[in-house]
Short mmCIF file of C-alpha atoms in Angstrom, two decimals:
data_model
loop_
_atom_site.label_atom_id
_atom_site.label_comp_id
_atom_site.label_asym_id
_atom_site.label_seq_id
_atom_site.Cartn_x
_atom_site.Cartn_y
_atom_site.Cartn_z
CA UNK A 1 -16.63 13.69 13.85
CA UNK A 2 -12.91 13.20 14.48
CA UNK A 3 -10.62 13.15 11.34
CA UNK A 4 -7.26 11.59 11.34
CA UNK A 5 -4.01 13.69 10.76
CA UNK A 6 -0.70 12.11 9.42
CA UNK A 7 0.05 8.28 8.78
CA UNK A 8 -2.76 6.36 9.33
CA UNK A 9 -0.28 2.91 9.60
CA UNK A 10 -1.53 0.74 12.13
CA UNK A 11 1.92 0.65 13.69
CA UNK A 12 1.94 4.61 14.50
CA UNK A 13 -1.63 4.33 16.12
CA UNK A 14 -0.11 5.09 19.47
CA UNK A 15 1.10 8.88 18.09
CA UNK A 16 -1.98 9.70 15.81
CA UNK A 17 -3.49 13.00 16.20
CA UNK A 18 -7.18 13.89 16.35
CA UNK A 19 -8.63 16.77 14.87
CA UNK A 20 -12.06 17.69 13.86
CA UNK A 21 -11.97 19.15 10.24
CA UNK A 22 -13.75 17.77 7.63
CA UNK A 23 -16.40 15.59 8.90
CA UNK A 24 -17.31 13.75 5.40
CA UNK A 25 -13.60 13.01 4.98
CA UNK A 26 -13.44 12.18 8.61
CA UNK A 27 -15.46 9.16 8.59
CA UNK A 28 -13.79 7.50 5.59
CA UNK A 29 -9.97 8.12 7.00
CA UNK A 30 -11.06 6.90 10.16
CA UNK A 31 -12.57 3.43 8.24
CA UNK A 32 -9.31 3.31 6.78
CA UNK A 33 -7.05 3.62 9.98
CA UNK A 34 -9.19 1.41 11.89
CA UNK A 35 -9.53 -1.30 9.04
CA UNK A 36 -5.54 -0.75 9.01
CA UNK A 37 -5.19 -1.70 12.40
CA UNK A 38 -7.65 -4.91 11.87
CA UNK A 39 -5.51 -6.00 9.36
CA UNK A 40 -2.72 -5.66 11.01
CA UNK A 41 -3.90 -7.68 14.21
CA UNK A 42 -3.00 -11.29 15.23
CA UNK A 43 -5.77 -12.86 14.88
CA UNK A 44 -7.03 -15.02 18.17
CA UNK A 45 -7.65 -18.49 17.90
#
């Protein structure tokens, strides 16, 4: 699993860092970045 280092803000997504730590944690942080970035979308009509 890959777990996400540092801000997880949708608008830093082009300087996150990947690291594989803690693979239980991993899953959840990664949830949260990517529902971050969903959120933070324009939606297309």
């Amino acid at each position: 699993m890959l777990n996400f280092e540092g801000k997880r803000d949708a608008a830093k997504l082009d300087t996150i860092d990947l690291f594989v730590v803690d693979e239980d944690r991993s899953i959840a942080r990664l949830e949260e970045a990517l529902v971050s970035l969903i959120e933070k979308t324009p939606r297309r009509r």
